[in-house]
PDB file of C-alpha atoms in Angstrom:
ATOM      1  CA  UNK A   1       0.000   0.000   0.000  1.00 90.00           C
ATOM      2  CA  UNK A   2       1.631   3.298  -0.986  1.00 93.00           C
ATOM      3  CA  UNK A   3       0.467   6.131   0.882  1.00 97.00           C
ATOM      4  CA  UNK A   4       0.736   9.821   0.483  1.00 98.00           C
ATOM      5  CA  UNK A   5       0.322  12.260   2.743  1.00 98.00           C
ATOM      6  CA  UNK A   6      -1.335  15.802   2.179  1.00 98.00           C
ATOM      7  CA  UNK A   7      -1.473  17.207   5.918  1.00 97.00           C
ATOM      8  CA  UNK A   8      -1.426  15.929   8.956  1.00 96.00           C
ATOM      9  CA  UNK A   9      -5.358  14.437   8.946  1.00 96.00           C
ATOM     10  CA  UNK A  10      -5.405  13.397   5.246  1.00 98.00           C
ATOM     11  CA  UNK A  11      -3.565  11.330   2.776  1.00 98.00           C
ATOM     12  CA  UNK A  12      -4.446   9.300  -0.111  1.00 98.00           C
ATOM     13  CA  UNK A  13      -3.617   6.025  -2.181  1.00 98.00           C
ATOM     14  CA  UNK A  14      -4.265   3.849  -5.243  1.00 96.00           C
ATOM     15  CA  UNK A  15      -7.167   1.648  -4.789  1.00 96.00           C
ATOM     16  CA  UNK A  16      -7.093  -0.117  -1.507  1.00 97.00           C
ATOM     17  CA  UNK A  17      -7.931  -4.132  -0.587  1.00 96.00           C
ATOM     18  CA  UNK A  18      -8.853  -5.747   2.677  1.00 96.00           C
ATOM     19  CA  UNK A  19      -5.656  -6.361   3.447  1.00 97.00           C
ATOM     20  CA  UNK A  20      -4.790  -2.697   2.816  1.00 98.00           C
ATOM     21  CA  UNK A  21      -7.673  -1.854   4.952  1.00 98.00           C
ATOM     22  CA  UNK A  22      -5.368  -3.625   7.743  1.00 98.00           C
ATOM     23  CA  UNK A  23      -2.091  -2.250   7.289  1.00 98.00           C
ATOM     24  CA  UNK A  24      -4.242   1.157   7.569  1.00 98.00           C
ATOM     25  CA  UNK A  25      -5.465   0.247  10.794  1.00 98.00           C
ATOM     26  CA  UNK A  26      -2.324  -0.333  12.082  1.00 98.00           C
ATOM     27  CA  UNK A  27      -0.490   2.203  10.889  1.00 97.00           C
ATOM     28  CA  UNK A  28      -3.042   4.602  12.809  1.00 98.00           C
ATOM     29  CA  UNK A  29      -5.829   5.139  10.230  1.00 98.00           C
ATOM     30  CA  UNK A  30      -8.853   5.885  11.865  1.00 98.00           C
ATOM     31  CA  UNK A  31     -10.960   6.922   8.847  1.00 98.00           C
ATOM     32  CA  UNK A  32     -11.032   5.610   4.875  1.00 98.00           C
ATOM     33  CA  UNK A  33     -12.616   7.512   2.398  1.00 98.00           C
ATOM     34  CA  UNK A  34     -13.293   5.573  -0.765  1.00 98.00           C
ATOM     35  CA  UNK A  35     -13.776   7.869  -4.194  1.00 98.00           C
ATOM     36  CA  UNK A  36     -14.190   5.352  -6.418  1.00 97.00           C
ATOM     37  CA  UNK A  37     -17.533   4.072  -8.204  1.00 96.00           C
ATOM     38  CA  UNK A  38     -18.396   0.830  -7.652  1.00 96.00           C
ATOM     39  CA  UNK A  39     -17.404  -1.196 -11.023  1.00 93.00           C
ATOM     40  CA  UNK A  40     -15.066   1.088 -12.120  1.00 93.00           C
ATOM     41  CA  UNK A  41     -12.458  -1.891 -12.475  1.00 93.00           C
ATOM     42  CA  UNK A  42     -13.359  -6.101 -13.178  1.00 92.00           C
ATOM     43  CA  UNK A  43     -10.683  -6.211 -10.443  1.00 90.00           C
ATOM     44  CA  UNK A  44     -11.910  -3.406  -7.699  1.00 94.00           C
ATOM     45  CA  UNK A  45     -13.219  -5.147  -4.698  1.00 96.00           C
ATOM     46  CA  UNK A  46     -16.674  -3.722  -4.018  1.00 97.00           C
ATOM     47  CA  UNK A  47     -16.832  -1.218  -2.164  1.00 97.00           C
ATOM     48  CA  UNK A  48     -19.873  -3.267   0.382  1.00 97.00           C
ATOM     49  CA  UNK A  49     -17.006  -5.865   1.347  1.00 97.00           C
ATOM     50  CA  UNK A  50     -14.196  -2.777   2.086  1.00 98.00           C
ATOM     51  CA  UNK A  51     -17.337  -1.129   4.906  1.00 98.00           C
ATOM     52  CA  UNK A  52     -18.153  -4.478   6.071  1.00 98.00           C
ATOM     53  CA  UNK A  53     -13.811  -4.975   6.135  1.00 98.00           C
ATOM     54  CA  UNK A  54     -13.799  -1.841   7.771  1.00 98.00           C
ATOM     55  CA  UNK A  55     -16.214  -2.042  10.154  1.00 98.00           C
ATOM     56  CA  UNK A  56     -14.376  -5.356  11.475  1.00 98.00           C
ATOM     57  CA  UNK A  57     -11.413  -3.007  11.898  1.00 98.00           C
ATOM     58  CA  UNK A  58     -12.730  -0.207  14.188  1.00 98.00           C
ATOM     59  CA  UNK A  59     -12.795   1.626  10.984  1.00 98.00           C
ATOM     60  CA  UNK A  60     -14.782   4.463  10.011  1.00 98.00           C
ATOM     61  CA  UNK A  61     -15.830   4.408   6.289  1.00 98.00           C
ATOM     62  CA  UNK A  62     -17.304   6.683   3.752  1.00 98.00           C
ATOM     63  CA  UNK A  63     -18.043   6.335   0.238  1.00 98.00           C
ATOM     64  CA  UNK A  64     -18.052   9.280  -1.738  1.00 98.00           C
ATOM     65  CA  UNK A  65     -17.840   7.764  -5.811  1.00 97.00           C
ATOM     66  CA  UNK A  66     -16.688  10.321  -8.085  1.00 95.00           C
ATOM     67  CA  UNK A  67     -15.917   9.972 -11.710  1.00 92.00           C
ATOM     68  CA  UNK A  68     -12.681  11.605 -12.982  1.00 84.00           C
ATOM     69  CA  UNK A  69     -13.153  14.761 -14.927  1.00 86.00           C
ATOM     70  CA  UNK A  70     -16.892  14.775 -13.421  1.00 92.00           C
ATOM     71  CA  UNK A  71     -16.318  16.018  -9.892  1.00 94.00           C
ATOM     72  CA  UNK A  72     -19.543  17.916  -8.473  1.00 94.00           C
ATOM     73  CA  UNK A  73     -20.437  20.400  -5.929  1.00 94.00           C
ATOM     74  CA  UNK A  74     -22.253  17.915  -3.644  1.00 96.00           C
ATOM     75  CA  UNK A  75     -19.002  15.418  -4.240  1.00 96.00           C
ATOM     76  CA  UNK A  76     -16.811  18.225  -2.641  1.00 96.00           C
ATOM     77  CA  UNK A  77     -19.353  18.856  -0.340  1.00 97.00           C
ATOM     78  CA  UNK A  78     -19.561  15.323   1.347  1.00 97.00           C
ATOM     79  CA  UNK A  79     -16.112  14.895   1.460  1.00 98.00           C
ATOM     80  CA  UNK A  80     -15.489  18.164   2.836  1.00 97.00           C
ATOM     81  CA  UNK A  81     -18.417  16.940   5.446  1.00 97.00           C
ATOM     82  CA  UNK A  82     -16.811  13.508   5.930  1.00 97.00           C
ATOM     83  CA  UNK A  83     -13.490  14.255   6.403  1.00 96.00           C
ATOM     84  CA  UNK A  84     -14.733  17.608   8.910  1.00 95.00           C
ATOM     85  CA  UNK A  85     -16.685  14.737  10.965  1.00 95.00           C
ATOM     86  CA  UNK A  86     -13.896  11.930  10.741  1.00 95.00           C
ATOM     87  CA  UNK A  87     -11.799  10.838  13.032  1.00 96.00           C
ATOM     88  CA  UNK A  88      -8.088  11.552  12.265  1.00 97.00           C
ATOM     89  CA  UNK A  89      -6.298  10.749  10.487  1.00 98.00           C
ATOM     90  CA  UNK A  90      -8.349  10.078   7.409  1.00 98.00           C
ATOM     91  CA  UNK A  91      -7.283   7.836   4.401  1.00 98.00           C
ATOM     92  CA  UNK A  92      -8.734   8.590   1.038  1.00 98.00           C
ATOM     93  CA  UNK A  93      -8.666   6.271  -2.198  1.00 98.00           C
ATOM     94  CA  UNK A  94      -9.321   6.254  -5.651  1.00 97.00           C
ATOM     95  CA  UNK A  95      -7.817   4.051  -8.403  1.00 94.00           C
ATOM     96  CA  UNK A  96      -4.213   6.427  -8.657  1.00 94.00           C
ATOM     97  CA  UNK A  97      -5.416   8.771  -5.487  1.00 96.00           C
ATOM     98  CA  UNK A  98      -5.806  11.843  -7.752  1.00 96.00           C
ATOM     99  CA  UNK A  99      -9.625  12.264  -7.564  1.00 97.00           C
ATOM    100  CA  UNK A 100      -9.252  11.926  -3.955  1.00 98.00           C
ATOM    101  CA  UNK A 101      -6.615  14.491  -3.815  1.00 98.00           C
ATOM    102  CA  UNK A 102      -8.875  16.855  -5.672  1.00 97.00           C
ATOM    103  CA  UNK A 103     -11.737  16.561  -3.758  1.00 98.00           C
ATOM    104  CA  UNK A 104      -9.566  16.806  -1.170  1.00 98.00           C
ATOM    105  CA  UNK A 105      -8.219  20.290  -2.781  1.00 97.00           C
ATOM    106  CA  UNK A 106     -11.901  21.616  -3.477  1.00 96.00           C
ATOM    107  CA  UNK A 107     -12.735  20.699  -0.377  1.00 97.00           C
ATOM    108  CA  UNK A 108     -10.231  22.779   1.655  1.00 97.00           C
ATOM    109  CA  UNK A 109     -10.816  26.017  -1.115  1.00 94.00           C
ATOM    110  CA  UNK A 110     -13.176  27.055   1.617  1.00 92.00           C
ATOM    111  CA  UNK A 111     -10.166  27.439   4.570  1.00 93.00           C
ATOM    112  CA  UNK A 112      -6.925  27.828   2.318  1.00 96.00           C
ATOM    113  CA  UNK A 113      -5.742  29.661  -0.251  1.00 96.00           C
ATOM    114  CA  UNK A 114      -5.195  28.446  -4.138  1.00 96.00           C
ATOM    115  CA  UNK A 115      -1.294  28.570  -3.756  1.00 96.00           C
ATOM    116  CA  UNK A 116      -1.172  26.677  -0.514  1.00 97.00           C
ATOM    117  CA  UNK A 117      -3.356  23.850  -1.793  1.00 97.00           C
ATOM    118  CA  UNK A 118      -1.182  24.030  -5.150  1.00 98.00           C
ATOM    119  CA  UNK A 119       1.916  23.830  -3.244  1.00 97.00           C
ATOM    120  CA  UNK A 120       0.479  21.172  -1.230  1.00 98.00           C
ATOM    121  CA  UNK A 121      -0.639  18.579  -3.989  1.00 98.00           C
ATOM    122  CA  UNK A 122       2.215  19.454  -5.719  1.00 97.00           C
ATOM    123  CA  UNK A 123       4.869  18.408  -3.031  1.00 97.00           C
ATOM    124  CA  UNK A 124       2.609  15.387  -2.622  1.00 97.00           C
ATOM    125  CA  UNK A 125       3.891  14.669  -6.221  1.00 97.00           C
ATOM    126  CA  UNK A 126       0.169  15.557  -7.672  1.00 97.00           C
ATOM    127  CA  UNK A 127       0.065  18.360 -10.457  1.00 96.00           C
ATOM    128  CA  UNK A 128      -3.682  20.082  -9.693  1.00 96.00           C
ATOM    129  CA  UNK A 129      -2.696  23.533 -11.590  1.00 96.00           C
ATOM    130  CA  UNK A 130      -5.642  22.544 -14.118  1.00 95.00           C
ATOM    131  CA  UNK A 131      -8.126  23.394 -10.947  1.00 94.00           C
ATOM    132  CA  UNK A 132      -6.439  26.616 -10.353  1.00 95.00           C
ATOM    133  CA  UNK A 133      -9.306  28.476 -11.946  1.00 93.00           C
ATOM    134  CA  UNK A 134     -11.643  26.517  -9.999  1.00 91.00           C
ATOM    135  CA  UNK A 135     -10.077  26.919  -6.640  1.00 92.00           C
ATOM    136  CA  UNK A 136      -9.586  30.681  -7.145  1.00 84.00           C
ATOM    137  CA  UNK A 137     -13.751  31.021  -7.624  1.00 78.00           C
ATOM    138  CA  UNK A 138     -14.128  28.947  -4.369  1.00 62.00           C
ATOM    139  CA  UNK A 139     -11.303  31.194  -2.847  1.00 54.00           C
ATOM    140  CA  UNK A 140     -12.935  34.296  -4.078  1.00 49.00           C
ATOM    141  CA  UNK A 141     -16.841  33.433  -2.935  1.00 49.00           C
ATOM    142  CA  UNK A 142     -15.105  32.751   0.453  1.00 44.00           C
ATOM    143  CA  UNK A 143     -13.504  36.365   0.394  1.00 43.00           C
ATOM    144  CA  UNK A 144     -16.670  38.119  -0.841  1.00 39.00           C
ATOM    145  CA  UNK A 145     -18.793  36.751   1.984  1.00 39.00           C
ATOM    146  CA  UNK A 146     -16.408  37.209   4.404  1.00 38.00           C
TER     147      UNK A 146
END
């Protein structure tokens, strides 16, 4: 299981099995977040079996399926939500951990600023300047109501 971490509460990874589910437990995961649609992959365990997997683990689990190029509003939304609610540290998943890492980006738009997410992702080895213009409306709603 290679995992990356964003900040202290978050990271993310490639798609996760049971047995990853374990080696998250006992590195200190207290909360998984899986982004991936169910039948996404013939070999992607479902994501049913990785809750009930979890669950056996003490872990919390939350799946938020989002389709890559097709994140929406209530997608960031629930994650934001999930991961706000979750007990840290979190562990999100998708099949190369790059949804997850946007979501996580859109996500925090609401607390952070565009260059610190940017700088972020990018240390984290994930290249998110496409969202720039997207983070910078989030940035500048938050600014305007503020």
């Amino acid at each position: 299981m290679k995992v990356t971490k964003l900040t202290p509460n978050i990271s993310v990874a490639h798609q996760l099995t049971e047995r990853d589910l374990e080696e998250a437990a006992a590195a200190g995961f207290k909360t998984i977040i899986n982004n991936r649609p169910d039948g996404e992959a013939p070999d992607q365990p479902p994501s049913e079996e990785l809750a009930a997997a979890a669950e056996r683990l003490g872990l919390a689990y939350h799946h938020i399926p989002a389709v890559s190029g097709q994140i929406a509003d209530a997608q960031v939304e629930a994650f934001r939500t999930a991961l706000g609610r979750a007990e840290k540290p979190a562990l999100a998943f998708c099949r190369t951990g790059t949804r997850s890492t946007t979501l996580w980006a859109l996500a925090a738009s609401d607390r952070l600023s565009v260059n610190e997410i940017l700088q972020t992702t990018s240390e984290a080895g994930y290249n998110l300047e496409a969202l720039r213009p997207q983070l910078g409306a989030t940035s500048n709603k938050r600014s305007s109501s503020t």
